[in-house]
Every structure is written in C-alpha cells, then in structure tokens.
C-alpha positions in Angstrom: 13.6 4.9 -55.5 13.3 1.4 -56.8 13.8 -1.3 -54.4 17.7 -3.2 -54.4 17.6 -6.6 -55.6 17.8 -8.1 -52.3 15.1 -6.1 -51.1 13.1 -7.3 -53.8 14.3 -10.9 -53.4 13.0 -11.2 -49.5 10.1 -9.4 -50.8 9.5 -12.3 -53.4 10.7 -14.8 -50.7 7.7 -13.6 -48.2 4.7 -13.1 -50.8 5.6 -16.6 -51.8 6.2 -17.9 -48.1 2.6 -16.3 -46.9 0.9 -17.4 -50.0 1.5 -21.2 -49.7 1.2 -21.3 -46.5 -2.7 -19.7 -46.7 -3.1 -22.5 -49.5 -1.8 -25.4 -47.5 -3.3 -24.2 -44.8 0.5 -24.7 -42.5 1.9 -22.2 -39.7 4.8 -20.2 -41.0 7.5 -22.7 -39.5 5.7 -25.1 -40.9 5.7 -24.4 -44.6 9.4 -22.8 -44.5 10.1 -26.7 -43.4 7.8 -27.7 -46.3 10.1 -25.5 -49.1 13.5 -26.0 -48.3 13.4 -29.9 -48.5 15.7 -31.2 -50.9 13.7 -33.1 -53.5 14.6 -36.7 -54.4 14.2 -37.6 -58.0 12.6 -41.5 -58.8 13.3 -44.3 -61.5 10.8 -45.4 -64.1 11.5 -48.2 -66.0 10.5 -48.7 -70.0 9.4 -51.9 -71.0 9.7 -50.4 -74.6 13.1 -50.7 -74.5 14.4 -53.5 -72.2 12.4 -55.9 -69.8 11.6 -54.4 -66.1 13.5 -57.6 -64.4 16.4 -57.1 -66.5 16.8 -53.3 -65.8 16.3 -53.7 -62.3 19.2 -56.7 -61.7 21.2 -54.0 -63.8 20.3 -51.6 -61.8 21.4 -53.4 -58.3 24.4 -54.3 -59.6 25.7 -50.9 -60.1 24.4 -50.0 -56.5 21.1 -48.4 -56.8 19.3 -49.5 -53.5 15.4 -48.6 -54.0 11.8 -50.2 -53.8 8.3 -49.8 -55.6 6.1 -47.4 -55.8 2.9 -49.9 -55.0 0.6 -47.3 -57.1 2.9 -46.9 -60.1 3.8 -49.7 -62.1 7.7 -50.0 -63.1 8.5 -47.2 -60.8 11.0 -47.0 -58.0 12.8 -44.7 -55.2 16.0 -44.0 -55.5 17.6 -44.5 -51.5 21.0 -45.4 -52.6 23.4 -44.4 -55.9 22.0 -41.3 -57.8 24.9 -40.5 -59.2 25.4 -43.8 -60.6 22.0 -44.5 -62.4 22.3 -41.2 -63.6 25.5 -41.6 -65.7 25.0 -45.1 -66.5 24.1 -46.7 -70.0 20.5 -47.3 -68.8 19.9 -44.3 -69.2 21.8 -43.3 -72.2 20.0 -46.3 -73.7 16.4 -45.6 -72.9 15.7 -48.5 -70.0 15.5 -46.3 -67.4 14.0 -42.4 -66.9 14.8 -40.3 -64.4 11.6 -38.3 -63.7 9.9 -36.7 -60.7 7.5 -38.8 -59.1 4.4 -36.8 -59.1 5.0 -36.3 -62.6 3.3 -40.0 -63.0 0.2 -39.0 -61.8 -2.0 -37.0 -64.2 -0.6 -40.0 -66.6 -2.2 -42.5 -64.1 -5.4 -40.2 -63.8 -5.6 -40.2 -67.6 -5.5 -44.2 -67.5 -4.5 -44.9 -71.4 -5.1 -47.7 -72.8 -4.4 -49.8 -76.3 -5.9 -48.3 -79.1 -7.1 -44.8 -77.8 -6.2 -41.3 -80.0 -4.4 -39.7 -77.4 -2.9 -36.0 -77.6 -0.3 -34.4 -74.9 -0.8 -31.1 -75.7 2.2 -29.1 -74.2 4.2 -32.4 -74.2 8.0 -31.6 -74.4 10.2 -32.9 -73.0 8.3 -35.9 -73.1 8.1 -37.5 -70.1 4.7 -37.9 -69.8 4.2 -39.2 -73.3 6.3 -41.9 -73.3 4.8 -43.0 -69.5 1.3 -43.0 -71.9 3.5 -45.1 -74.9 5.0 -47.5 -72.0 1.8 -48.4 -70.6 0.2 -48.5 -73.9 2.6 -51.1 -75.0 2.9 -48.2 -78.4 -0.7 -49.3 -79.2 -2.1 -45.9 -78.7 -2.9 -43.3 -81.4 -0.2 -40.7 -79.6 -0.2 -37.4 -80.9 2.7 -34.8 -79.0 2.4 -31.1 -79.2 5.0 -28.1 -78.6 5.1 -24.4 -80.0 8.9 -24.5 -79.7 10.6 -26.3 -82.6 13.8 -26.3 -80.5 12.3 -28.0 -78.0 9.9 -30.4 -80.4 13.4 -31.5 -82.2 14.8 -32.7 -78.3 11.6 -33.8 -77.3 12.0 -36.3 -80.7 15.3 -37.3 -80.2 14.5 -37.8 -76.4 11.3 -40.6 -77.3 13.4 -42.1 -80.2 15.6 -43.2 -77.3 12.9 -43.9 -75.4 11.3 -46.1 -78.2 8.2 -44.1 -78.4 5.9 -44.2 -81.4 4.1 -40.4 -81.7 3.3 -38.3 -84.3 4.8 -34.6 -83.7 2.9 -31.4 -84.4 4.4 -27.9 -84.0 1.8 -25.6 -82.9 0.3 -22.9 -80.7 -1.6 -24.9 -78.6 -4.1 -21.9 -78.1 -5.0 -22.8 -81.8 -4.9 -26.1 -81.5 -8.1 -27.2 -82.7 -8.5 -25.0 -85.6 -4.8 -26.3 -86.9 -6.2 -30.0 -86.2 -9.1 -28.9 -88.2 -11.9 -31.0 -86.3 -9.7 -33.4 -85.1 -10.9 -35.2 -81.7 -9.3 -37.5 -78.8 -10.5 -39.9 -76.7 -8.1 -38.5 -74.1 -5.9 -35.4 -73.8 -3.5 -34.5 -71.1 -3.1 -30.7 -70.6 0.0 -30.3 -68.2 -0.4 -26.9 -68.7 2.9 -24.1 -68.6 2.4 -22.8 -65.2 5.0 -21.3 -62.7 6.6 -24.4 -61.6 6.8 -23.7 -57.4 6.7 -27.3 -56.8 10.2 -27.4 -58.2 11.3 -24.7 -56.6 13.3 -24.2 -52.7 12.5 -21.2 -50.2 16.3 -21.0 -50.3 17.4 -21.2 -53.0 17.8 -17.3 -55.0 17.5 -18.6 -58.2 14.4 -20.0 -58.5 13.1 -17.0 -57.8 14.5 -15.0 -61.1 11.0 -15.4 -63.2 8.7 -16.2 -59.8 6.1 -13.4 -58.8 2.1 -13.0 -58.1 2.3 -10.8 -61.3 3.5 -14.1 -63.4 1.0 -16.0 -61.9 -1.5 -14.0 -62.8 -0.3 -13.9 -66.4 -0.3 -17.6 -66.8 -3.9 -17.7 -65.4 -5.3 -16.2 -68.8 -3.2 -18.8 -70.9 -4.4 -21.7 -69.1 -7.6 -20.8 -69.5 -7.1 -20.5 -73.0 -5.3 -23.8 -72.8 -8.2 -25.5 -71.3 -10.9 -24.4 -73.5 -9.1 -25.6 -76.9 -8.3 -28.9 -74.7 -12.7 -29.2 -74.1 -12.5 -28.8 -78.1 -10.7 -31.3 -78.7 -11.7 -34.1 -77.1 -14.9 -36.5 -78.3 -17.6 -36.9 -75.9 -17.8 -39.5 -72.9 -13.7 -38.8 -73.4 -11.4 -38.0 -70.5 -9.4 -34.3 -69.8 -6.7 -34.2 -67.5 -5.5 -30.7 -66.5 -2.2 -30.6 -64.3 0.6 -28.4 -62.7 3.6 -28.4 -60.5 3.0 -25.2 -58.7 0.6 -24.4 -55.7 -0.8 -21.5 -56.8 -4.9 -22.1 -56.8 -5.0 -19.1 -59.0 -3.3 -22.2 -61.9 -5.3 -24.7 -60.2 -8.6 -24.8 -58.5 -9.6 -21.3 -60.1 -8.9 -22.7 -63.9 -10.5 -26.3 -62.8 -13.7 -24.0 -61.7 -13.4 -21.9 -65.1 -13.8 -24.6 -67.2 -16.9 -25.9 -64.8 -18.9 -23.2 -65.4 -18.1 -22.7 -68.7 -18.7 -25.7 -69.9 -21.5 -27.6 -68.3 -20.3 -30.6 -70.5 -17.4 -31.0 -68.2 -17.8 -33.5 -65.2 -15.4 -33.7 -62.6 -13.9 -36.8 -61.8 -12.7 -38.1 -58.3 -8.9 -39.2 -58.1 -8.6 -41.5 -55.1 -5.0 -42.0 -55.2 -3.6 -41.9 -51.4 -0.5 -40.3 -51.3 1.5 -39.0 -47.9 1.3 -36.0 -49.7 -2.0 -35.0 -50.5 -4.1 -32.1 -48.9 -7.2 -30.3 -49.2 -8.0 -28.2 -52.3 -8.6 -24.7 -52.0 -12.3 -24.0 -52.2 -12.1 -20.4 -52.1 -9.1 -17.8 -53.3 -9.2 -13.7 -52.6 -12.6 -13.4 -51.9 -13.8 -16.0 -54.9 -15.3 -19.5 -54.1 -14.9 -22.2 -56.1 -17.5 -24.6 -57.7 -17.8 -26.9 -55.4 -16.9 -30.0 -57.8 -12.7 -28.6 -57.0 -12.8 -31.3 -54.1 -12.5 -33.8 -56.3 -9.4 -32.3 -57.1 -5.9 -33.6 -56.4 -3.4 -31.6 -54.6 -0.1 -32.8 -53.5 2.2 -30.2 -50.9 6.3 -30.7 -51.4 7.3 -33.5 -49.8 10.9 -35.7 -50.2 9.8 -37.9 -52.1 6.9 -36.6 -54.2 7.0 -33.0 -55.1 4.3 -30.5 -55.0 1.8 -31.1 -58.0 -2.1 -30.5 -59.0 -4.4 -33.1 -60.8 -7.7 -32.7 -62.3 -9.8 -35.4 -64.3 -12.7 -34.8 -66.2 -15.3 -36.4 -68.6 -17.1 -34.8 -71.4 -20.2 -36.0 -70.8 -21.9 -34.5 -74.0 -21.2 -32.8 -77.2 -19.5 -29.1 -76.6 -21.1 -26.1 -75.2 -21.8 -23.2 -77.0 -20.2 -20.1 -75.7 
C-alpha cells in the first residue's frame, strides 16, 4: 500500500530535517530553528539607471528604514516598509532590485571588471547579470544564457528595465561550448539549477512538492555536466564561479571535488568574505571524502537576513585537460 500524502510529506519533512542538520553540523532543535525563519529580502541599487544618492533619498521618503551592507556596494537591508519599495516606481523603473542577499556573492567572488568577456551561463532571471553590468559600469563583454525561450524573453525585458547591455543566447547549456563554437571567457558564473533548500521553510508544505534525496541526486549528474562545459569555456589564468542556494553537499562540495580531480587545471580559490552566516564545508558525504581544496569553499546556513547559499571560485591555471 502506497504511503498517504501526509505520510509521505513528514517523511520528506524528516529526511530533509536529519540531512541538514548532519551538513551543518546543528542538534535537531537547532536546525528546525534554522528552517522555519522567515527570510528577509534586501535592496540593491543600479547606478545604470538612476544615481545611488538619489534612489536612496527616494527611498526614505517613502519610508524604507535600512542600512548598508559594508561588503556589498549599493546594497541595503530592508528593516522598515517592504511593502512600499516593493510597489513603488523604483522598482517599476529599474533603480532599485529586490533580490536575496546571498545572491550577491558568487557576483562578488567573480569580481568583474570593465572590459572582461563574461558569460552567465544559466542566467535568467537576471539578477546576477545585471549585479555583473552595474559594477561593470556596461563595459563588460556580457553574454546571458537560458534553454527556456520563455524565460530568455522575461529575462530580456527584465535587464532592458534594468539598463543592462548583454547579448542573449538560447541554448542547452550542456552544449554550450560546441554551440559557441570555441568561444572563451575571461570569467563565467555557473549558478547552477539545483534544488533551491535555501529558499525553502521546514513548515511550509509547499516547498516540498518537487523536494526529495532522489531529485537531488538527479541534479548531481547535470551539474556536473554543467561544470565541465563551464571549464571549456573559459581561457586560461580565467576565473569559474560555481554556486547554489541549497545545502545539499551532494550539489556542492561533491561537484566542487568533481571538477578537482577531473581537471587538474582547476585551482581552488579562497573566498574570505565574513559573513554571520558562514560555516564549515562538508569534507566528507556518505562514506566519500572530499578533495581537500573544498575548504576553501563558501557555505552560508539560513539565516534572516542572508539565506542559505554555496560559493566556489576557481582559476584555470592552464590550458584544458584532456579527458
């Protein structure tokens, strides 16, 4: 007899409770406290569009009450009047993004800069690409990738609001580089499809429709994939970031020690932001250990103000490996 759905719901509920807690390394009470914070979204603002000092005295007056983010530039909290940035014409008009604040990371790790070739890979909606266009002052070579020509058209109309320059290609990002045909980057930022935990709440049923260890596991294979055509791509002495908003090491550490050992090109680069957040990576997963390089590896647990999220840097220090 086939499990009800409620059976199979608590089921999901304490596979997922059990397995974050062995990656965090938290008691049970402690990591039920850890996923069922509500999750506070943060203010970026685009200098494409409208100067930062401008945005922010807007901002204030219709009673957004915030302050910096000392290790991302243009980005605030939002303490005081969600509702209102959200439906004001700041937004509407580009000046301000709402985005999750670990989101700005892997940008920061990638650290572009003026006149770079840069490719997002998986990039709708867009987020992430126009943080690289906004700090790049549009001076970068941007190139923005999605298999879905749905969600390539809103990801288009989404940076033409945002003022972003790109160029658009619609492909399978596992075939990237034979449809680029040669085609290399000085930096590429893989936030890889992945099963999204960080966003999701221990209480909340329905972020647990598409959640399982099975899905997990099927994602593994595609990110690996992912990350290989990414190593492809990019020119030697360039820079791969790899990232995720779920916990599972099975997305993180185990495809950062995949590409280590199969590609002895790839060298590991330390992030040293310090954020509340940040814990340990998982150096070993179900009777596997890890390359020890995964240290250098960023991993954030879910907290208020800066949800769960994995980074990982790396330099192509030669010319690819042969398989």
């Amino acid at each position: 007899m086939s499990k009800k759905p409620a059976d199979k719901l608590a089921a999901k509920r304490v596979a997922w409770l059990e397995r974050t807690g062995q990656a965090l390394g938290t008691t049970e009470a402690e990591t039920l406290q850890l996923l069922n914070q509500e999750r506070r979204q943060s203010v970026r603002l685009n200098p494409l569009v409208a100067k930062p000092a401008d945005t922010l005295a807007k901002l204030r007056k219709i009673g957004w009450l915030g302050g910096p983010y000392t290790w991302a530039k243009n980005c605030y909290t939002i303490d005081e009047g969600a509702l209102a940035v959200r439906d004001s014409d700041l937004i509407t008009r580009g000046a301000v993004y709402l985005q999750n604040t670990a989101s700005w990371v892997p940008v920061l790790a990638l650290d572009p800069q003026s006149g770079e070739t840069i490719l997002d890979m998986c990039a709708a909606p867009g987020g992430k690409a126009s943080h690289i266009a906004a700090l790049t002052n549009n001076q970068a070579d941007l190139t923005v990738n999605d298999n879905s020509r749905a969600r390539l058209a809103k990801m288009r109309a989404n940076l033409d609001r945002l003022g972003v320059q790109a160029d658009y290609t619609l492909y399978d990002a596992t075939q990237l580089a034979r449809k680029l045909d040669g085609q290399q980057f000085d930096k590429i930022l893989l936030d890889a499809p992945c099963s999204g935990e960080g966003l999701m709440r221990y209480d909340r049923d329905k972020d647990f429709a598409t959640w399982s260890v099975a899905h997990i596991k099927r994602l593994q294979p595609l990110q690996k994939q992912l990350i290989l055509q990414a190593w492809q791509l990019l020119k030697p002495g360039g820079t791969l970031v790899y990232s995720t908003c779920t916990m599972a090491p099975e997305e993180n550490e185990a495809v950062v020690d995949y590409l280590l050992r199969k590609r002895p090109s790839a060298s590991i680069q330390a992030l040293r932001f310090e954020l509340p957040n940040r814990v340990e990576p998982v150096t070993s997963w179900n009777d596997r250990v890890y390359a020890p390089e995964v240290q250098a590896c960023l991993r954030l647990q879910p907290s208020q103000n800066i949800e769960a999220f994995f980074v990982a840097a790396f330099q192509k220090t030669f010319e690819s490996d042969a398989d």
